[in-house]
């Protein structure tokens, strides 16, 4: 019987497998950041252990840092201490750190791909659940807890049982005016917030083949929102072209060798998945979440659901969510008014996302009732956008243009949504309190967020009239 | 070193909410600390407190559930982020066992690293436990890891699954890193034949 892509990567990384414990899996790339690593380093010190492969460990600071002017010192002493601790740890253990002064700094899941460190066939871990993003390259990438961070630092391995495999065949054609974000949100809406718990997903099918790398990252990023351990996409020429010539990508003969290896990374025709799902995207419309988990989502043309319209087992949770969100059933989404708009996060803060949002925004002004900010995923994305003049489009429209970081995705710094405020956000989680205590989050695509910032309420971007050309935007 | 766990008898606190996520368990404003301990005071912070005062309408604030060591939850418990602060917080508050119909993957795994036992029971069994705990004051169960059972002194009896490795991890309080390092020579020889296709400049900044 053939092997799935997951089997191939997993099997290739087994260092030891015995009856007495889960297999010991080698880790090719360990990404660390300031929030989930300090206690792991402390553990190393207490046990007099060292970092086995500092050269396979990459650090950045992204979660708790301010996104305002970097020349101003931190106002938050606790966050400052956390960032200092990371600096000390990287210094003491010889780990490469892209700190706030680095031109490569950014959200961990944005910078590793753009530096060419994320590569097909790798095992990648990080103390962060959205590590699944890197699966877009055909790498087995998943989030781990701090004890496991310590384990990887000390041994460059992890004990891992094999997960079950789930194939999601994505067929049809993604309609004009919808995006990879709408694809993944509607998929989560269909399957549910915990459908893939214990599985590694492989996204397959023509639709996936036609996505750009950045779109694939958006899809894989949200695998965890279905509970999956990881999400994978078979690497192809789109992948290889993206990686080629990146700063740390292999060069010359090494590139040729790598390519031979990477081209063997596919699921064999006769491989069997534990579960298979088909998903037709032809009917997908722009999505808006209405509740407090990403599975509570609907199309922009829908209304906020009533309790009775939900499947029986979702009613109790649905009622609680609606209450928290402060939206009444049967309200059309286009009537839901917003206080904040956030364009950013490891889901949607890359250059293509910003370009798409800027197209919508160009020539318009942010509604008076809305505070809107754009937080590029990395310094590189920020520079690129500034070269293209995209920053000016946002600034002229009244958006705040920030330094890179996680920012309002989780509100660990000063960028928070206040109690009772409503935010259209391009991030990945709409949990209670995620963006701030009592904050109400609606997850959307960058285009939808941009349009909502202008009108002050949700609108269907498929009907957006771009000001650049004064015509109904032709997608 | 994992803290050993063998068995526990304790009162049960019911949290009748689906999809309890890690942001709810420990809100992010408390993740800036660099310690592993002292998080219990922040457990379910936004649900437990209003303007610094305990909210009367939150179940864990009810006097009869104070001091419980077993938390009864609903499906997809612990979903969301990988933050190990979530089990640290639950453990520091006093919960050593969490019983639910399903758990999120990373959270489930993280529990074992901290001497905590997450137990999966069927929806029916969970419903029965909710019924018992809300109708009987001071409702206690005994969790026995060796025999993989949850029982009360009268009617409730359930068997649960746990992998032999995880069971051993908790019963013996293993040092996982130490046990992996026993295979150091295998890691060495793996590295000799395994190729990495990126190379960073060494060292900090
Ligand atoms: S942007 Fe949000 S989801 Fe992504 S790593 Fe940062 S906090 Fe996590």
XYZ file of C-alpha atoms and ligand atoms in Angstrom:
688
model
C 0.000 0.000 0.000
C 1.207 3.476 -0.845
C 2.040 6.191 1.616
C 0.439 9.541 2.246
C 2.546 12.683 2.218
C 2.248 12.716 6.003
C 3.503 9.128 6.277
C 6.491 9.944 4.099
C 7.570 12.926 6.160
C 6.889 11.217 9.465
C 8.712 8.020 8.552
C 11.736 9.888 7.286
C 12.166 11.599 10.652
C 11.880 8.622 12.963
C 15.035 8.417 15.066
C 13.846 5.619 17.289
C 10.687 3.638 17.559
C 10.087 1.143 20.280
C 7.122 -0.494 21.888
C 7.659 1.348 25.121
C 7.069 4.916 23.985
C 5.905 7.062 21.058
C 8.441 7.312 18.249
C 11.219 9.822 18.675
C 10.926 12.202 15.754
C 13.728 14.441 14.534
C 12.900 18.147 14.256
C 14.418 20.104 11.358
C 13.366 23.556 12.422
C 12.432 24.885 15.835
C 10.911 28.358 15.907
C 10.711 30.164 19.213
C 9.225 33.405 20.477
C 9.108 35.336 23.713
C 5.889 34.001 25.243
C 6.187 30.225 25.317
C 9.948 29.821 25.671
C 11.194 31.405 28.944
C 10.104 28.503 31.161
C 11.702 26.037 28.734
C 15.086 27.739 28.971
C 14.701 27.887 32.725
C 14.176 24.118 32.676
C 17.362 23.638 30.681
C 19.341 25.694 33.150
C 17.943 23.878 36.161
C 18.990 20.550 34.687
C 22.271 21.774 33.340
C 21.342 20.977 29.771
C 22.329 22.772 26.603
C 20.597 23.443 23.286
C 21.515 20.555 21.046
C 21.174 22.347 17.714
C 21.138 26.127 18.071
C 21.724 26.226 14.321
C 18.294 24.655 13.756
C 16.600 27.030 16.171
C 15.325 30.442 15.144
C 13.892 33.085 17.438
C 11.890 36.228 16.938
C 9.753 38.478 19.099
C 6.223 39.081 17.934
C 3.460 38.379 20.458
C 3.833 40.932 23.225
C 5.786 43.702 21.504
C 4.326 47.115 20.720
C 3.617 47.916 17.074
C 4.043 51.628 17.524
C 7.254 53.558 16.889
C 10.175 51.304 17.812
C 12.356 54.145 19.033
C 10.025 54.632 21.999
C 10.938 52.384 24.915
C 8.481 49.705 26.067
C 5.853 51.033 28.400
C 4.901 47.591 29.643
C 7.505 46.403 32.144
C 6.336 42.796 32.224
C 6.440 42.516 28.430
C 9.811 44.194 28.467
C 11.132 41.607 30.862
C 9.809 38.818 28.652
C 11.554 40.246 25.605
C 14.779 40.795 27.563
C 14.587 37.204 28.771
C 14.405 35.977 25.186
C 17.411 38.114 24.285
C 19.402 36.700 27.172
C 18.406 33.143 26.406
C 19.317 33.450 22.738
C 22.588 35.051 23.680
C 23.474 32.437 26.299
C 22.525 29.452 24.154
C 23.808 30.791 20.827
C 20.446 31.006 19.069
C 19.845 33.274 16.115
C 17.374 35.961 17.099
C 15.590 38.386 14.805
C 14.894 41.077 17.358
C 13.105 44.390 17.136
C 16.030 46.042 15.411
C 16.281 43.332 12.758
C 15.092 43.903 9.212
C 13.807 40.331 9.309
C 11.651 40.656 12.434
C 7.999 39.751 12.195
C 5.374 37.193 13.146
C 7.138 33.879 13.433
C 4.906 32.208 10.828
C 5.432 35.030 8.381
C 9.189 35.359 8.603
C 10.291 31.729 8.385
C 8.680 31.254 4.948
C 9.880 34.580 3.606
C 13.451 33.855 4.709
C 13.365 30.514 2.920
C 13.867 28.600 6.167
C 10.511 26.850 5.861
C 10.986 24.078 3.315
C 9.123 21.039 2.013
C 9.531 17.768 3.844
C 10.737 19.350 7.064
C 9.422 18.760 10.538
C 8.778 22.163 12.071
C 7.621 22.938 15.586
C 6.959 26.091 17.550
C 5.323 26.860 20.861
C 2.369 28.245 18.973
C -0.651 26.491 17.563
C -0.617 28.312 14.219
C 2.614 26.587 13.305
C 0.286 24.657 11.011
C 0.817 27.587 8.589
C 4.095 26.064 7.385
C 2.230 22.981 6.182
C 1.521 25.028 3.054
C 5.048 24.057 1.945
C 4.529 20.350 2.449
C 6.268 20.468 5.801
C 4.920 18.652 8.845
C 4.454 21.616 11.146
C 2.628 21.742 14.449
C 2.336 23.637 17.703
C 3.771 22.332 20.950
C 3.635 23.284 24.615
C 6.489 24.694 26.628
C 7.572 21.318 28.065
C 7.979 20.114 24.508
C 9.832 23.287 23.567
C 12.299 22.329 26.280
C 12.415 18.764 24.974
C 13.218 19.960 21.457
C 15.807 22.440 22.665
C 17.584 19.694 24.604
C 17.278 16.834 22.127
C 16.213 18.274 18.725
C 13.535 15.588 18.811
C 10.005 15.067 19.996
C 8.055 12.028 21.075
C 5.118 11.774 18.730
C 2.556 9.107 18.048
C 1.386 8.946 14.491
C -1.747 10.982 13.865
C -4.701 9.856 11.802
C -4.917 11.243 8.285
C -7.734 13.277 6.782
C -7.924 14.131 3.096
C -9.941 17.206 2.208
C -10.528 17.336 -1.536
C -11.332 20.854 -2.547
C -13.088 20.936 -5.859
C -14.945 23.411 -8.039
C -13.851 26.929 -8.677
C -13.458 29.612 -6.049
C -15.950 32.274 -7.178
C -14.745 35.736 -8.081
C -14.641 38.048 -5.110
C -13.933 35.287 -2.622
C -10.580 34.421 -1.156
C -8.594 31.681 0.526
C -9.888 33.020 3.838
C -13.473 32.508 2.726
C -12.557 29.020 1.572
C -11.146 27.979 4.928
C -13.809 29.738 7.004
C -16.620 28.098 5.073
C -14.883 24.745 5.349
C -14.608 25.114 9.134
C -18.230 26.217 9.189
C -19.257 23.093 7.344
C -17.140 20.596 9.269
C -17.109 22.207 12.702
C -14.636 23.559 15.169
C -13.387 20.153 16.376
C -13.921 17.960 13.326
C -10.250 17.220 12.717
C -9.049 16.678 16.299
C -6.305 14.051 16.257
C -5.865 14.241 12.477
C -3.319 15.655 10.107
C -5.150 17.196 7.168
C -3.938 17.066 3.597
C -5.657 19.710 1.467
C -5.926 18.376 -2.048
C -7.569 19.104 -5.355
C -7.453 21.547 -8.235
C -8.479 24.545 -6.186
C -5.487 24.113 -3.901
C -3.109 23.648 -6.829
C -4.176 27.046 -8.146
C -3.643 28.927 -4.910
C -0.533 31.067 -4.431
C 1.814 30.205 -1.566
C 0.407 33.012 0.520
C -3.122 31.750 -0.013
C -2.038 28.228 0.874
C -0.574 29.590 4.089
C -3.901 31.221 4.940
C -5.616 27.867 4.494
C -3.092 25.798 6.464
C -2.903 28.446 9.172
C -6.474 27.752 10.214
C -6.181 23.938 10.276
C -5.891 24.170 14.039
C -9.300 25.872 14.135
C -10.733 22.505 13.120
C -8.660 20.889 15.841
C -6.172 19.328 13.414
C -2.651 18.624 14.555
C -1.365 19.920 11.244
C -2.425 20.789 7.706
C -0.408 19.825 4.656
C -0.300 20.689 0.988
C 1.774 18.744 -1.499
C 4.675 20.924 -2.662
C 4.796 21.742 -6.381
C 6.349 24.293 -8.715
C 4.415 27.079 -7.019
C 6.178 26.097 -3.803
C 9.615 25.708 -5.324
C 9.406 29.019 -7.183
C 8.431 30.761 -3.985
C 11.401 29.366 -2.077
C 13.989 29.807 -4.786
C 16.391 32.693 -4.143
C 15.053 33.389 -0.674
C 17.765 34.382 1.766
C 18.318 30.987 3.391
C 17.068 28.791 0.563
C 19.583 26.259 -0.733
C 21.679 27.515 -3.623
C 23.384 25.905 -6.644
C 24.022 22.191 -6.264
C 22.326 22.078 -2.909
C 19.213 23.483 -4.562
C 19.293 20.715 -7.162
C 19.625 18.083 -4.462
C 16.828 19.622 -2.462
C 14.560 19.734 -5.467
C 15.027 16.035 -6.162
C 14.047 15.277 -2.607
C 11.123 17.705 -2.567
C 9.655 16.304 -5.751
C 9.216 12.954 -4.053
C 6.858 14.516 -1.525
C 3.385 13.500 -2.604
C 0.700 11.087 -1.559
C 0.917 7.857 -3.544
C -2.111 7.058 -5.664
C -2.899 3.925 -3.725
C -2.431 5.481 -0.291
C -5.404 5.321 2.034
C -6.517 8.117 4.356
C -8.328 7.416 7.594
C -11.031 9.850 6.559
C -11.873 11.721 3.359
C -14.049 14.759 2.851
C -15.040 16.457 -0.409
C -15.696 20.152 -0.430
C -17.061 22.088 -3.372
C -16.114 25.758 -3.241
C -18.249 26.877 -6.194
C -20.951 28.236 -3.927
C -18.697 29.948 -1.388
C -19.551 33.576 -0.669
C -17.553 36.033 1.463
C -17.670 34.780 5.047
C -18.278 36.495 8.391
C -18.147 34.760 11.766
C -21.053 35.566 14.063
C -20.040 33.636 17.188
C -17.122 32.880 19.434
C -15.430 30.079 17.568
C -14.404 30.034 13.916
C -16.944 27.343 13.082
C -19.749 29.778 13.884
C -19.663 31.421 10.505
C -22.023 32.382 7.704
C -22.062 34.074 4.318
C -22.320 37.865 4.040
C -25.639 37.473 2.267
C -27.055 35.582 5.259
C -28.519 36.856 8.467
C -27.220 36.244 11.977
C -28.681 32.816 12.714
C -31.480 32.176 15.139
C -31.067 29.490 17.764
C -33.704 27.266 16.154
C -31.907 27.335 12.833
C -28.816 25.717 14.388
C -28.319 21.955 14.610
C -29.620 20.722 17.933
C -26.225 19.967 19.485
C -24.981 23.486 18.709
C -27.828 25.450 20.187
C -26.580 25.882 23.720
C -23.140 27.036 22.601
C -24.775 29.165 19.895
C -26.970 30.942 22.404
C -24.026 31.736 24.639
C -22.050 33.018 21.656
C -24.837 35.260 20.399
C -25.293 36.703 23.841
C -21.599 37.481 24.137
C -21.464 38.939 20.641
C -24.429 41.194 21.302
C -26.006 40.583 17.916
C -29.651 39.702 17.445
C -30.751 36.744 15.430
C -31.998 37.487 11.938
C -30.021 40.718 11.605
C -28.558 40.926 8.090
C -24.755 41.036 8.336
C -24.748 44.208 6.280
C -26.440 45.933 9.193
C -23.851 44.888 11.758
C -21.894 48.019 12.685
C -18.243 48.061 13.639
C -15.967 50.015 15.962
C -12.621 48.584 14.951
C -11.029 46.965 11.940
C -7.819 44.964 12.172
C -5.884 43.855 9.109
C -3.022 41.673 10.225
C -2.019 38.362 11.926
C -0.255 35.278 10.613
C -3.411 34.415 8.677
C -3.662 37.561 6.567
C -0.814 40.043 6.890
C 1.314 39.185 3.885
C 1.893 41.395 0.893
C -0.882 39.902 -1.234
C -3.341 40.434 1.604
C -2.324 44.064 1.920
C -2.502 44.610 -1.838
C -6.021 43.208 -1.967
C -7.168 45.292 0.970
C -5.524 48.412 -0.466
C -7.396 47.997 -3.752
C -10.651 48.221 -1.874
C -9.533 51.130 0.262
C -7.947 53.237 -2.466
C -9.722 56.572 -2.850
C -12.007 56.058 0.142
C -11.981 57.202 3.760
C -12.416 55.098 6.869
C -15.854 55.681 8.398
C -15.846 58.191 11.260
C -17.154 55.615 13.688
C -14.329 53.171 12.975
C -10.740 52.913 14.179
C -8.774 50.869 11.672
C -5.257 49.549 11.681
C -2.996 47.623 9.363
C -0.218 45.624 10.968
C 2.090 44.040 8.394
C 3.215 40.538 9.275
C 6.883 41.364 9.037
C 9.318 44.165 8.442
C 9.874 42.752 4.970
C 6.169 42.919 4.154
C 6.110 46.449 5.545
C 9.045 47.573 3.392
C 7.588 45.971 0.307
C 4.238 47.644 0.886
C 5.952 50.979 1.368
C 7.878 50.518 -1.860
C 4.613 49.878 -3.657
C 2.928 52.880 -2.062
C 0.354 50.699 -0.352
C 1.073 52.271 3.017
C 0.024 55.656 1.597
C -3.301 54.299 0.398
C -4.067 53.097 3.910
C -2.736 56.197 5.634
C -4.649 58.562 3.348
C -7.811 56.632 4.031
C -7.282 57.023 7.771
C -5.844 53.637 8.742
C -3.051 53.396 11.291
C 0.045 51.934 9.619
C 2.063 49.951 12.161
C 5.266 48.040 12.791
C 5.064 44.257 12.441
C 3.835 41.900 15.148
C 0.849 39.890 16.350
C -0.850 42.985 17.686
C -4.639 42.904 17.881
C -4.823 39.248 16.880
C -4.444 38.448 20.554
C -4.143 41.836 22.192
C -1.129 41.113 24.352
C 0.242 44.567 23.714
C -1.651 47.852 23.719
C -3.588 47.028 20.550
C -6.819 45.781 22.020
C -10.506 45.909 21.322
C -12.313 47.455 24.274
C -15.142 45.854 26.182
C -18.305 45.763 24.100
C -16.561 47.012 20.960
C -17.038 45.152 17.710
C -14.120 44.372 15.445
C -13.802 43.030 11.913
C -10.542 41.128 12.018
C -8.499 39.219 9.464
C -7.056 37.012 12.207
C -7.972 33.423 13.021
C -9.713 33.317 16.414
C -12.895 34.930 17.592
C -12.865 33.411 21.069
C -14.383 35.343 23.937
C -11.899 37.918 25.136
C -9.357 37.071 22.467
C -8.820 40.666 21.330
C -9.536 42.122 24.747
C -11.923 41.518 27.616
C -15.468 41.669 26.320
C -14.248 42.290 22.762
C -16.495 41.089 19.935
C -14.571 39.669 17.015
C -15.849 38.877 13.538
C -13.359 37.013 11.367
C -13.271 38.012 7.713
C -10.949 38.231 4.710
C -8.707 41.280 4.181
C -11.020 42.534 1.422
C -14.064 42.258 3.642
C -12.264 43.967 6.519
C -11.132 46.790 4.268
C -14.623 47.399 2.907
C -16.125 47.268 6.397
C -13.659 49.909 7.563
C -14.909 52.282 4.874
C -18.627 51.773 5.334
C -18.624 51.193 9.094
C -20.575 47.957 8.702
C -20.117 44.695 6.818
C -20.676 44.800 3.075
C -20.447 42.271 0.298
C -17.115 43.000 -1.395
C -18.308 41.335 -4.546
C -20.310 44.506 -5.216
C -17.578 46.933 -4.217
C -17.043 49.859 -6.527
C -13.374 50.667 -6.700
C -12.614 54.344 -6.811
C -9.462 53.939 -8.852
C -11.493 53.196 -11.921
C -15.006 54.145 -10.821
C -16.531 50.913 -11.967
C -17.844 47.813 -10.357
C -14.717 46.003 -9.515
C -14.127 43.339 -12.102
C -12.672 40.347 -10.350
C 10.448 15.774 35.562
C 6.741 15.015 35.469
C 4.978 15.071 38.814
C 3.692 11.568 39.598
C -0.022 10.867 39.702
C -1.527 7.623 40.879
C -5.010 8.183 42.219
C -7.143 10.945 43.557
C -10.383 11.284 45.457
C -11.878 14.731 45.317
C -14.920 16.857 44.815
C -16.029 17.627 41.293
C -16.760 21.067 39.842
C -18.987 21.221 36.744
C -18.237 23.619 33.905
C -21.128 23.171 31.521
C -19.614 24.912 28.494
C -18.582 23.494 25.110
C -15.274 24.449 23.501
C -13.652 25.938 26.599
C -10.629 27.554 24.974
C -7.214 28.418 26.288
C -7.948 32.145 26.047
C -10.767 31.617 28.529
C -8.670 29.416 30.811
C -5.883 31.974 31.021
C -6.339 35.314 29.237
C -3.305 36.605 27.411
C -2.558 39.531 29.687
C -1.170 36.988 32.131
C 1.114 35.288 29.629
C 3.831 37.863 29.926
C 5.201 36.358 33.093
C 8.300 34.236 32.673
C 7.519 31.798 35.514
C 5.717 28.466 35.475
C 3.914 28.985 38.766
C 1.439 31.331 40.359
C -1.169 31.333 37.580
C -4.061 29.841 39.583
C -5.293 33.270 40.660
C -5.923 34.105 36.993
C -7.893 30.971 36.064
C -10.965 31.828 33.946
C -10.222 35.400 34.855
C -12.828 37.103 32.705
C -15.501 34.636 33.769
C -14.576 34.605 37.448
C -14.113 38.289 38.111
C -15.854 41.546 37.385
C -13.902 44.661 38.318
C -11.685 42.541 40.532
C -14.667 41.095 42.457
C -15.789 37.476 42.205
C -18.855 37.092 40.042
C -21.626 35.305 41.882
C -22.987 33.791 38.698
C -19.848 31.848 37.809
C -19.928 28.241 38.874
C -16.421 27.987 40.339
C -17.268 30.840 42.688
C -20.055 28.847 44.313
C -18.925 27.863 47.808
C -19.806 24.201 47.257
C -17.286 23.910 44.418
C -14.414 25.693 46.124
C -11.507 23.374 46.750
C -12.528 20.918 44.028
C -9.713 18.971 42.452
C -11.618 17.462 39.544
C -13.087 19.568 36.765
C -15.945 18.227 34.699
C -16.156 19.795 31.249
C -17.805 19.507 27.879
C -16.561 18.695 24.396
C -13.405 20.085 22.793
C -12.038 21.228 26.136
C -8.796 23.218 25.885
C -9.076 24.202 22.250
C -7.104 27.099 20.884
C -3.545 27.985 21.551
C -0.665 25.740 22.543
C 0.031 27.733 25.696
C 1.041 25.377 28.466
C -0.001 28.182 30.759
C -3.477 26.627 30.463
C -2.664 23.397 32.337
C -0.273 25.286 34.624
C -3.154 27.543 35.598
C -5.655 24.736 36.158
C -3.118 22.787 38.212
C -2.088 25.795 40.246
C -5.741 26.486 41.028
C -6.067 22.924 42.283
C -7.435 20.821 39.430
C -5.462 17.657 38.888
C -8.023 15.823 36.807
C -10.234 17.070 33.994
C -13.021 14.887 32.692
C -14.644 15.723 29.352
C -16.076 13.991 26.275
C -13.200 15.288 24.126
C -10.108 17.435 24.394
C -8.091 19.509 21.981
C -4.900 17.737 20.992
C -2.188 20.035 22.297
C -3.949 20.763 25.561
C -4.460 17.055 26.206
C -0.803 16.394 25.617
C 0.301 19.350 27.727
C -1.641 18.068 30.742
C 0.453 14.922 31.034
C 3.639 16.974 31.115
C 2.394 18.588 34.291
C 1.188 15.689 36.366
C -2.406 16.246 35.338
C -4.749 13.594 34.052
C -7.275 14.463 31.314
C -9.941 11.773 31.086
C -12.212 11.162 28.117
C -15.606 9.624 28.891
C -18.630 9.158 26.678
C -21.271 11.872 26.305
C -23.692 9.706 28.284
C -21.285 9.237 31.144
C -20.519 12.950 31.136
C -24.226 13.788 31.231
C -24.657 11.413 34.131
C -21.799 13.059 36.010
C -23.262 16.520 35.414
C -26.526 15.260 36.791
C -24.859 13.814 39.879
C -22.613 16.747 40.636
C -25.362 19.327 40.364
C -27.841 17.390 42.481
C -25.584 16.041 45.226
C -23.677 18.509 47.307
C -20.025 17.733 47.863
C -20.119 15.092 45.128
C -16.848 13.175 45.069
C -15.294 10.693 42.693
C -12.179 8.582 42.871
C -9.882 8.485 39.896
C -7.581 5.489 39.787
C -4.964 5.663 37.059
C -3.548 2.172 37.608
C -6.951 0.598 36.977
C -8.103 3.393 34.653
C -11.380 3.949 36.473
C -13.559 6.772 37.694
C -15.952 5.756 40.454
C -18.109 7.286 43.142
C -19.178 5.585 46.325
C -22.596 4.589 44.932
C -23.674 4.301 41.376
C -21.105 5.729 39.012
C -18.398 3.602 37.510
C -16.463 4.209 34.311
C -13.374 2.922 32.604
C -11.173 5.275 30.601
C -8.433 4.863 28.024
C -4.908 6.171 28.265
C -1.876 5.070 26.274
C 0.563 2.849 28.194
C 3.310 5.417 27.757
C 1.293 8.302 29.157
C 0.132 6.123 31.987
C 3.686 5.251 32.877
C 4.707 8.885 32.519
C 2.248 9.883 35.224
C 2.537 6.856 37.493
C 6.309 6.995 37.621
C 6.826 10.720 37.122
C 9.287 10.192 34.269
C 11.898 12.645 33.075
C 11.013 12.649 29.379
C 14.049 14.579 28.238
C 16.299 12.281 30.215
C 14.686 9.222 28.672
C 15.140 10.624 25.156
C 18.755 11.472 25.874
C 19.351 7.777 26.577
C 19.000 7.424 22.815
C 21.630 10.043 22.120
C 23.706 7.765 19.909
C 20.670 7.165 17.709
C 20.138 10.901 17.379
C 23.815 11.287 16.471
C 23.677 8.682 13.746
C 20.390 10.058 12.445
C 22.005 13.472 12.085
C 24.904 11.948 10.166
C 22.608 10.734 7.416
C 19.909 13.413 7.489
C 20.134 16.496 5.308
C 19.110 20.016 6.209
C 18.756 22.479 3.358
C 19.118 25.777 5.124
C 21.983 27.319 7.003
C 21.720 30.276 9.330
C 24.557 32.465 10.421
C 25.312 31.335 13.913
C 24.565 33.154 17.101
C 22.462 35.983 18.327
C 21.308 38.896 16.118
S -0.608 36.532 14.715
Fe -2.061 35.723 16.200
S -2.348 33.598 15.717
Fe -0.524 34.303 14.637
S 1.184 33.777 15.956
Fe 0.568 35.850 16.463
S -0.910 35.653 18.109
Fe -0.680 33.634 17.188
